Backbone as a printed PyTorch tensor [residue, N CA C, xyz], in Angstrom:
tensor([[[  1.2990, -42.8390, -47.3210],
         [  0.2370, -42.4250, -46.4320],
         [  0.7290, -42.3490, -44.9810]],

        [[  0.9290, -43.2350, -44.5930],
         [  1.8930, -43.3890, -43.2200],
         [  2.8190, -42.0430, -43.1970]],

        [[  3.8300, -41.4130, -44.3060],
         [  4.6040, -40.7180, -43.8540],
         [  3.6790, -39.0700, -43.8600]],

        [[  2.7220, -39.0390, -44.3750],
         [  2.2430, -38.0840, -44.0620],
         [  1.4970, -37.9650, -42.8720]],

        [[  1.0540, -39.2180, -42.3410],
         [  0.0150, -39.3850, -40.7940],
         [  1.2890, -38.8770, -39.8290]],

        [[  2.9090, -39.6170, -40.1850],
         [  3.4250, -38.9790, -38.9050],
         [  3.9940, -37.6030, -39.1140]],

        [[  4.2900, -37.3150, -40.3280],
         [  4.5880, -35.7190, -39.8740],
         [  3.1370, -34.6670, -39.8690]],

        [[  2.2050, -35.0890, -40.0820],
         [  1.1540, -34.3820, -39.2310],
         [  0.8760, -34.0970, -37.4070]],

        [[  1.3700, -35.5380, -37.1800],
         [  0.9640, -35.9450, -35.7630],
         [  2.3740, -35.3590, -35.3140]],

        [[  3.4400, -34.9380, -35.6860],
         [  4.9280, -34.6240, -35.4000],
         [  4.1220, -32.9960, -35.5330]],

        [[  3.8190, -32.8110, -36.5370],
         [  3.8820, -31.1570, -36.7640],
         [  2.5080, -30.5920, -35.0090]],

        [[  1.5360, -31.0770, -35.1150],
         [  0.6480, -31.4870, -34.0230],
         [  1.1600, -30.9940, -32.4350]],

        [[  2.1320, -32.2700, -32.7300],
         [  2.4950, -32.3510, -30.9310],
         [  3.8420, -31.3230, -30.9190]],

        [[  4.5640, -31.0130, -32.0050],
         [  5.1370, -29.7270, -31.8200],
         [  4.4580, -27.9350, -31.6860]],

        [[  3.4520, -28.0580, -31.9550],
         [  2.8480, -27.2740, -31.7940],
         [  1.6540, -26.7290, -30.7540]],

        [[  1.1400, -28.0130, -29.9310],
         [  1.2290, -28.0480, -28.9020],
         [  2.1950, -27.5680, -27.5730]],

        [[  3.2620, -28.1550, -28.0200],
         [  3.9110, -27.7490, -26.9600],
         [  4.2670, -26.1450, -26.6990]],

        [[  4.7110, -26.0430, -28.0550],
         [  5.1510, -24.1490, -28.2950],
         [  4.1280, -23.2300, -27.6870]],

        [[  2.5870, -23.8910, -27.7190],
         [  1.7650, -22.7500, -27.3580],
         [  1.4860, -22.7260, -26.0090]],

        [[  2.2700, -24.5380, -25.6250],
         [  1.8730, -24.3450, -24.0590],
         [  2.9350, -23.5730, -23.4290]],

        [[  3.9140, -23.6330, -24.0620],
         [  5.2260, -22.8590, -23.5730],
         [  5.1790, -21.2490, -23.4730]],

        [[  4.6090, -20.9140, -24.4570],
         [  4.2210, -19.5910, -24.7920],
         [  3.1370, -19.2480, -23.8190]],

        [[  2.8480, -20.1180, -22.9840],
         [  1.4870, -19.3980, -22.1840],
         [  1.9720, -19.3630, -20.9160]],

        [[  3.1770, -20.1450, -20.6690],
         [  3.8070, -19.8110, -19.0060],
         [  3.8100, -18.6580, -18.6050]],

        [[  4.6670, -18.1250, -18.9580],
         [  4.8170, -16.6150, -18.7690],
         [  3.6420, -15.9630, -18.2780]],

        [[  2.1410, -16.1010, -19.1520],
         [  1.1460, -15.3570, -18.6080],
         [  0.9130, -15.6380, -17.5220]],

        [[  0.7070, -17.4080, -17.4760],
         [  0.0040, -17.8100, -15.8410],
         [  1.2010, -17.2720, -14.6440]],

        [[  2.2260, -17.1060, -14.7780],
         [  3.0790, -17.1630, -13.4810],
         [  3.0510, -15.0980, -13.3110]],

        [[  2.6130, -14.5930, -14.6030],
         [  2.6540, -13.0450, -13.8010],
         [  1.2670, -12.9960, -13.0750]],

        [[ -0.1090, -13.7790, -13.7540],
         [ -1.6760, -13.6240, -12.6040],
         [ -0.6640, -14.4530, -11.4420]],

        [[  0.1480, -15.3860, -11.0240],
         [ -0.0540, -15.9160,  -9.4810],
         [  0.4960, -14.4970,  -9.0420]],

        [[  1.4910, -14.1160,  -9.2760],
         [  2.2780, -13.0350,  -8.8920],
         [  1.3470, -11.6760,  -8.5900]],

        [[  0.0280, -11.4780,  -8.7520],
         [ -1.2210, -10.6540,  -8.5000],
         [ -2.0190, -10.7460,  -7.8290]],

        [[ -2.3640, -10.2850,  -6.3830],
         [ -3.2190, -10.0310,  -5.8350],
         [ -3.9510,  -8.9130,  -5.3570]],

        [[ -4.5070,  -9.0590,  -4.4150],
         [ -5.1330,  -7.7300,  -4.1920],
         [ -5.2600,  -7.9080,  -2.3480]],

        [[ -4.6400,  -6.5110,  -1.6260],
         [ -4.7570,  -6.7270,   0.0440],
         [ -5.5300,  -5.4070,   0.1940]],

        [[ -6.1760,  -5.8150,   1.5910],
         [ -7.2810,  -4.6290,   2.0800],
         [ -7.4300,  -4.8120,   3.7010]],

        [[ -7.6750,  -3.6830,   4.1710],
         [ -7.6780,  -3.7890,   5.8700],
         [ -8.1620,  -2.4870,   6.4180]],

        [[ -8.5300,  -2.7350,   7.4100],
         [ -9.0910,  -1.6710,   8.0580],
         [ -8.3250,  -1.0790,   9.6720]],

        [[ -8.3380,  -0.2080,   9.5540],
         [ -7.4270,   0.2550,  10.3760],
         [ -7.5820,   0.6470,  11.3960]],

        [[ -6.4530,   0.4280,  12.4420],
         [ -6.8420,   0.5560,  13.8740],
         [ -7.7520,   1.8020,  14.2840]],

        [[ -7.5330,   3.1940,  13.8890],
         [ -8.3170,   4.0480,  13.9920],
         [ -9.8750,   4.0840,  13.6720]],

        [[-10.1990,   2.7800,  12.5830],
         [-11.6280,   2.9940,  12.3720],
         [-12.2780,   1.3040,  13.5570]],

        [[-11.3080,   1.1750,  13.7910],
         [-12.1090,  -0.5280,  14.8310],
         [-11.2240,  -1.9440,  14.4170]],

        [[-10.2170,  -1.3140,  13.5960],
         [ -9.4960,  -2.5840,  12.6410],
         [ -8.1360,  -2.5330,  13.6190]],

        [[ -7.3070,  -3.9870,  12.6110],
         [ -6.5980,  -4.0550,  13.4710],
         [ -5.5420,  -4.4630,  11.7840]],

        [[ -5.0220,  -3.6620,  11.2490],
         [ -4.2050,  -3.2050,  10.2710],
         [ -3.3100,  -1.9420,  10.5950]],

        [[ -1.7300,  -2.0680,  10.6400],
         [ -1.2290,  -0.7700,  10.8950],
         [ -0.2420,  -0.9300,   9.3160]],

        [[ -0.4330,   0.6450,   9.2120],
         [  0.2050,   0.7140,   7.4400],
         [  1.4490,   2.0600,   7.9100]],

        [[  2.3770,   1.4650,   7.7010],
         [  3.7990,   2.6550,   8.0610],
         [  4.3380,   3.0680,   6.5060]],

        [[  4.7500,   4.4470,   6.5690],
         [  5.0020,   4.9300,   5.5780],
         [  6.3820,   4.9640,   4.8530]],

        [[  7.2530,   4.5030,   4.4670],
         [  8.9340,   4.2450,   4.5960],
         [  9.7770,   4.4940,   2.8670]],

        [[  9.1960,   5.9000,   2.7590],
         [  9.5280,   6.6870,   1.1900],
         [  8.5980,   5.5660,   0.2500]],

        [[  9.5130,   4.9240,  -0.5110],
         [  9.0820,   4.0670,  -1.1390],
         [  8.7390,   2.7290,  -1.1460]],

        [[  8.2320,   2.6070,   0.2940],
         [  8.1730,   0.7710,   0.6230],
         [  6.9200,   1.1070,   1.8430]],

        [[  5.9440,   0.6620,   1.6190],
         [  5.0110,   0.6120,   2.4790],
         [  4.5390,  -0.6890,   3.3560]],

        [[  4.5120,  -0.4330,   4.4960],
         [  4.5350,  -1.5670,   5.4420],
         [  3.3490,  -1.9370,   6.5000]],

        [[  2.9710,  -2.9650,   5.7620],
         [  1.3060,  -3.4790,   6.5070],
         [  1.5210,  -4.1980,   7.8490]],

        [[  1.1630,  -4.1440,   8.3640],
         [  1.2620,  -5.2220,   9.8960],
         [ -0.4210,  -5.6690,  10.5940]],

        [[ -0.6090,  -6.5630,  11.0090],
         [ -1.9330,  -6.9450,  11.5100],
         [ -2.5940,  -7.4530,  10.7530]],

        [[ -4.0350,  -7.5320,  11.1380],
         [ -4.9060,  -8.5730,  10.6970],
         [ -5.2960,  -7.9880,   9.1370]],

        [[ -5.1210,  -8.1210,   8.0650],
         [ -5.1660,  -8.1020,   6.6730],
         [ -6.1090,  -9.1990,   6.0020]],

        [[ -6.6730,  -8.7540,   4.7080],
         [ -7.1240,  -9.5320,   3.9310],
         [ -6.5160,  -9.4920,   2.6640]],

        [[ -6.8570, -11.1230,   1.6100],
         [ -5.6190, -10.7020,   0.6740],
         [ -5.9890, -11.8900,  -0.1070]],

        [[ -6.6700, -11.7030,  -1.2580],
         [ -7.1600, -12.1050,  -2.6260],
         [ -6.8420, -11.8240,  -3.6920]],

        [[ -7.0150, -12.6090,  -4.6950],
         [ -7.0910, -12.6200,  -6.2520],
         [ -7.5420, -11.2710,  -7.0880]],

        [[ -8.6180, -11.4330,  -6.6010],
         [ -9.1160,  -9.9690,  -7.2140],
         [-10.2210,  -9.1650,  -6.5540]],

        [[-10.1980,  -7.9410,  -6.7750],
         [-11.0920,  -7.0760,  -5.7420],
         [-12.4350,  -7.3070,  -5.4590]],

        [[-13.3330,  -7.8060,  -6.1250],
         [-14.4170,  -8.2900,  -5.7070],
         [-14.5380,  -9.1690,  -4.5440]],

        [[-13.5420, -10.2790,  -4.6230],
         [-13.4320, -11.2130,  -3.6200],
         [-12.8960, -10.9860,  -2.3730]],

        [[-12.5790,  -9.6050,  -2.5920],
         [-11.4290,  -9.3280,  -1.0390],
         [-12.3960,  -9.1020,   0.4470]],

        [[-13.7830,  -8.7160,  -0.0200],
         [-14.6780,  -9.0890,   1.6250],
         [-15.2740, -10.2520,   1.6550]],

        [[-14.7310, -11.1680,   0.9140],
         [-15.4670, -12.5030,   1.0750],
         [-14.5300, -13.5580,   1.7640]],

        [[-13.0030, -12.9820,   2.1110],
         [-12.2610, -13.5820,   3.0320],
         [-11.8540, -13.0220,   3.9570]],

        [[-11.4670, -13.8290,   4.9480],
         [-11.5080, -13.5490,   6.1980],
         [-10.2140, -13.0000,   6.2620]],

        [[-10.0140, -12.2830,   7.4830],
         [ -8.8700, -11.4550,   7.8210],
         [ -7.6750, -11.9570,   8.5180]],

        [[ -6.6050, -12.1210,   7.8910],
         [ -5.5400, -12.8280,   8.3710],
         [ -4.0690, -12.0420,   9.3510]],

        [[ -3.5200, -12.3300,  10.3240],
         [ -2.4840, -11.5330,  10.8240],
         [ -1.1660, -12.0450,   9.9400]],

        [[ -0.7040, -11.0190,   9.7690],
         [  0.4750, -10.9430,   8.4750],
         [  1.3140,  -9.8680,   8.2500]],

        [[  2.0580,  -9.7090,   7.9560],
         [  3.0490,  -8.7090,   7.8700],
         [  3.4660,  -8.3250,   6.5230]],

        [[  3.5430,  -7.0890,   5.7760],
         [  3.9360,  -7.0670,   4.4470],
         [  4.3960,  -5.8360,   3.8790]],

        [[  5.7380,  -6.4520,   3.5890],
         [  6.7010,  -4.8590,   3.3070],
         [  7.0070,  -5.1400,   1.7780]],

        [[  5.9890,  -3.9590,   1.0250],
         [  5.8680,  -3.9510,  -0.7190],
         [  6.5580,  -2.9170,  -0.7710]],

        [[  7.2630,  -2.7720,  -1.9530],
         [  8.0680,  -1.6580,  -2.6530],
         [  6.5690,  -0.7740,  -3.3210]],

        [[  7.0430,   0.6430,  -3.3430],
         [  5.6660,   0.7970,  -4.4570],
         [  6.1880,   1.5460,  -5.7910]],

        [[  5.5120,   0.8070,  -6.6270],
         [  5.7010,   0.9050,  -8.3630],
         [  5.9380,   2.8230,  -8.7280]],

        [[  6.8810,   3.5050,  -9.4760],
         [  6.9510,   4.3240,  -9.8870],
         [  5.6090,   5.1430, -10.5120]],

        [[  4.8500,   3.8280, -11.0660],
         [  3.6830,   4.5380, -11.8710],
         [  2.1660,   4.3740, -10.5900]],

        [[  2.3530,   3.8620,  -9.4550],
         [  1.5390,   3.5480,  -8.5690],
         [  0.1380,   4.8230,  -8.4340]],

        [[ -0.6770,   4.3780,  -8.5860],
         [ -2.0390,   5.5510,  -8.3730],
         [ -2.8950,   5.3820,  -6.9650]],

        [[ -3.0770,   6.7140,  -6.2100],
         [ -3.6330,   6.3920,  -4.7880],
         [ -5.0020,   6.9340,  -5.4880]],

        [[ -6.2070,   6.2810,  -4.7840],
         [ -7.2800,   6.7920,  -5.0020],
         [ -7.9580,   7.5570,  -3.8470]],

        [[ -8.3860,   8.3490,  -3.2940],
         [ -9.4910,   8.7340,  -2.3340],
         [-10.8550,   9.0730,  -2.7040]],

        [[-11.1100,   7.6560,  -1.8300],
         [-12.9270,   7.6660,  -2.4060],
         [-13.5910,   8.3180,  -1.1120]],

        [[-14.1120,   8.8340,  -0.8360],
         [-14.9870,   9.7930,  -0.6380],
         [-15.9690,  10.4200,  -0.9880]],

        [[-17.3610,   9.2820,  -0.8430],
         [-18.7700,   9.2590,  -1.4530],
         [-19.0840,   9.9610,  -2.8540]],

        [[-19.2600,  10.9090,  -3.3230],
         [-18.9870,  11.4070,  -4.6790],
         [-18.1400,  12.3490,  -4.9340]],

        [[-16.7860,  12.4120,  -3.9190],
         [-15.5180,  13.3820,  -4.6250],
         [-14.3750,  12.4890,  -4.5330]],

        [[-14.3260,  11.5260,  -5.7120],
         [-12.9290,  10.4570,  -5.8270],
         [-11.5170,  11.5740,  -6.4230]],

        [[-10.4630,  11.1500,  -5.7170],
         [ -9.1560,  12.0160,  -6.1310],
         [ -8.3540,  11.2390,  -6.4190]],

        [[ -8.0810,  11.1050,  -7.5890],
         [ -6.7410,   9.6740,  -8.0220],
         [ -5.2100,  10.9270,  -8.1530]],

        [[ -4.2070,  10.5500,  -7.3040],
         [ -3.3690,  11.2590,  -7.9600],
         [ -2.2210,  10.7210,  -7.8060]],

        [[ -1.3190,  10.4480,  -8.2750],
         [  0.3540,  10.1490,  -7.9700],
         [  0.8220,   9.6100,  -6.5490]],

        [[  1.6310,   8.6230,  -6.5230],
         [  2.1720,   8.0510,  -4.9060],
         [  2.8350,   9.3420,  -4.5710]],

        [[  3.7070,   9.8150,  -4.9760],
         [  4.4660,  11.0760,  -4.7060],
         [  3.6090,  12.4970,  -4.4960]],

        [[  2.9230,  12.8190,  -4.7830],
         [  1.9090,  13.4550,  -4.8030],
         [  1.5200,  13.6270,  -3.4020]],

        [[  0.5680,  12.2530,  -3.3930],
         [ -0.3830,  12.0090,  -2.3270],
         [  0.8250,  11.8950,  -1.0240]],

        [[  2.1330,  11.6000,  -0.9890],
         [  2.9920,  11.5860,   0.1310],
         [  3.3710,  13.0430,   0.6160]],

        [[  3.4360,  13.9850,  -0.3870],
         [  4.2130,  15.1930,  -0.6000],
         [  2.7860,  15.7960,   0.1210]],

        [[  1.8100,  15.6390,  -0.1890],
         [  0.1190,  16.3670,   0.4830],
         [ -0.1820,  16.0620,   1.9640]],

        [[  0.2710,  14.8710,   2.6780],
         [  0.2900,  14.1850,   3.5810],
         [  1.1940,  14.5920,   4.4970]],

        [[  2.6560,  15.2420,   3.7680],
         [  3.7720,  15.3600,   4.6080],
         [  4.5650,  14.6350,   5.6430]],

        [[  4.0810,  13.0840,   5.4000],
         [  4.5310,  11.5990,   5.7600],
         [  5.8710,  11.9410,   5.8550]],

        [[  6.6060,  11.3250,   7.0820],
         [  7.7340,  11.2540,   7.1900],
         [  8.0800,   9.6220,   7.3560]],

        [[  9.3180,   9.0270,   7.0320],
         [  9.6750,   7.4800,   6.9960],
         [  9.8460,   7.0680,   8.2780]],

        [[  9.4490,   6.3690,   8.6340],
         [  8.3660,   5.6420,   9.7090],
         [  7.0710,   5.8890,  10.1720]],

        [[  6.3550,   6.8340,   9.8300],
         [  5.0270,   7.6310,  10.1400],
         [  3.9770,   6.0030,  10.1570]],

        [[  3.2050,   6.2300,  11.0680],
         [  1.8000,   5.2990,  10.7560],
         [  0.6100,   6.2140,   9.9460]],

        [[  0.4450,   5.7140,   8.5030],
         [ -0.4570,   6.0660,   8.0910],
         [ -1.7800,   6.4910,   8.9700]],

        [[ -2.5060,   7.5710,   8.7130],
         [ -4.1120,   7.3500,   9.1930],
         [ -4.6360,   7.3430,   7.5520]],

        [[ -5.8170,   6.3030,   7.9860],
         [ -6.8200,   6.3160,   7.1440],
         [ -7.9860,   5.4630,   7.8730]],

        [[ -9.4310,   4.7560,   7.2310],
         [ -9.9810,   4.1440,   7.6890],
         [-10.0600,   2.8420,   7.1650]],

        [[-10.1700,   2.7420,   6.2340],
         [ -9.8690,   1.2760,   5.2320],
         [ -8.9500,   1.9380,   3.5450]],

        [[ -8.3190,   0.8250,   3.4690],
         [ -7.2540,   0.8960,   2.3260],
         [ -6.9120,  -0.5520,   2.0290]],

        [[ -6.7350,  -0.6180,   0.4850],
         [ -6.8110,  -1.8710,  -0.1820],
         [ -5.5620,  -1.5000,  -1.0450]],

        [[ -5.0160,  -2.6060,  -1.4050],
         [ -3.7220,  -2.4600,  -2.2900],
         [ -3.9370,  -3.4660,  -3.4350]],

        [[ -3.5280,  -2.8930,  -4.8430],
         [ -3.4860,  -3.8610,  -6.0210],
         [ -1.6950,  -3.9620,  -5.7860]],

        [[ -1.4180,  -4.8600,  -5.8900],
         [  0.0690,  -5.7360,  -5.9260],
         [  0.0480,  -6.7960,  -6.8030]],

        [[  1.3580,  -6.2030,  -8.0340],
         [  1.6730,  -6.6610,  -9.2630],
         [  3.2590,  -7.2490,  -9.0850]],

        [[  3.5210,  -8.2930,  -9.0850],
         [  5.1530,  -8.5170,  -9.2360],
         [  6.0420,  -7.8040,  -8.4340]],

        [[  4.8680,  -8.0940,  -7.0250],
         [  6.0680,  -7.5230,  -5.5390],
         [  5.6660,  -6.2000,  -5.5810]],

        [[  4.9800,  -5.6150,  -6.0240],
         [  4.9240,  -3.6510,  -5.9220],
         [  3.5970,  -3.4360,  -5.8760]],

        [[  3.1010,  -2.0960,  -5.3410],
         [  2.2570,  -1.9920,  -5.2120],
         [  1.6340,  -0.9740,  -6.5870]],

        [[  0.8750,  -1.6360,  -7.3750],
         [  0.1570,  -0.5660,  -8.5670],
         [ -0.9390,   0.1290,  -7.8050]],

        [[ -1.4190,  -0.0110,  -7.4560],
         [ -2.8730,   1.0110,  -7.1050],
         [ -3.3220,   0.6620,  -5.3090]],

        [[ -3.4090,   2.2080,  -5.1090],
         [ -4.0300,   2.0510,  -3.4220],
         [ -5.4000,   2.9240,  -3.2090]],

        [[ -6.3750,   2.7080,  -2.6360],
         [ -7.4950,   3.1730,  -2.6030],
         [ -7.7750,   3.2630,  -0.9680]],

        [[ -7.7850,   4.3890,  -0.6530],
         [ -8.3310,   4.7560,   0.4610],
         [ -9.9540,   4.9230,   0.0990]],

        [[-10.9770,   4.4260,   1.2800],
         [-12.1460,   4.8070,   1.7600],
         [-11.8910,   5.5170,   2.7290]],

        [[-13.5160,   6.8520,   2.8440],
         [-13.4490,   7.4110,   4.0840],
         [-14.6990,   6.3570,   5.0160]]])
């Protein structure tokens, strides 16, 4: 009886561990996820976003949360932040009922951005996945 109580309690706490092990990985790619948003000097903000091919560069007062819901519920921080942006990256332009999602390359090539350019826009939020930027959403 005994030798079956401990290789239960052996089989148990080995199996425990494997699944806690197996779950690292997930938690450390959510820390690695947030979400930044700012408003820009042209609309009353004090966010400047420079354009630099494939690396986009935030400067000024920024906000910068977990996930998008929460991003006007914190306050705006001065910060600096130079993200690479993701190959598969999607810009959105929302613009009351005509939204345009199309390609980072795309939307640069339409813009005719040159590397150092200061973006214009009025507010823009960034999803940032593992240092890169997946998704950018301009408001007008």
């Amino acid at each position: 009886m005994k030798k079956i109580t401990k290789k239960s309690v052996a089989l148990l706490l080995t199996f425990a561990l494997l699944s806690g092990a197996l779950s690292l990985p997930a938690r450390a790619e959510t820390k690695n996820s947030y979400w930044l948003a700012g408003l820009s000097r042209a609309a009353g903000g004090r966010m400047r976003m420079y354009y630099k091919g494939n690396t986009i560069v935030l400067k000024g007062k920024v906000r910068r949360s977990t996930s998008r819901n929460k991003l006007y519920n914190v306050p705006e921080k001065k910060s600096s932040y130079t993200l690479k942006v993701a190959g598969s990256c999607k810009v959105t332009l929302v613009e009351a009922e005509n939204n345009q999602t199309m390609t980072y390359k795309k939307w640069a090539k339409n813009n005719k951005y040159k590397k150092g350019a200061e973006v214009s826009c009025i507010e823009a939020s960034f999803k940032v996945e593992g240092g890169k930027i997946k998704k950018i959403f301009f408001s007008a």
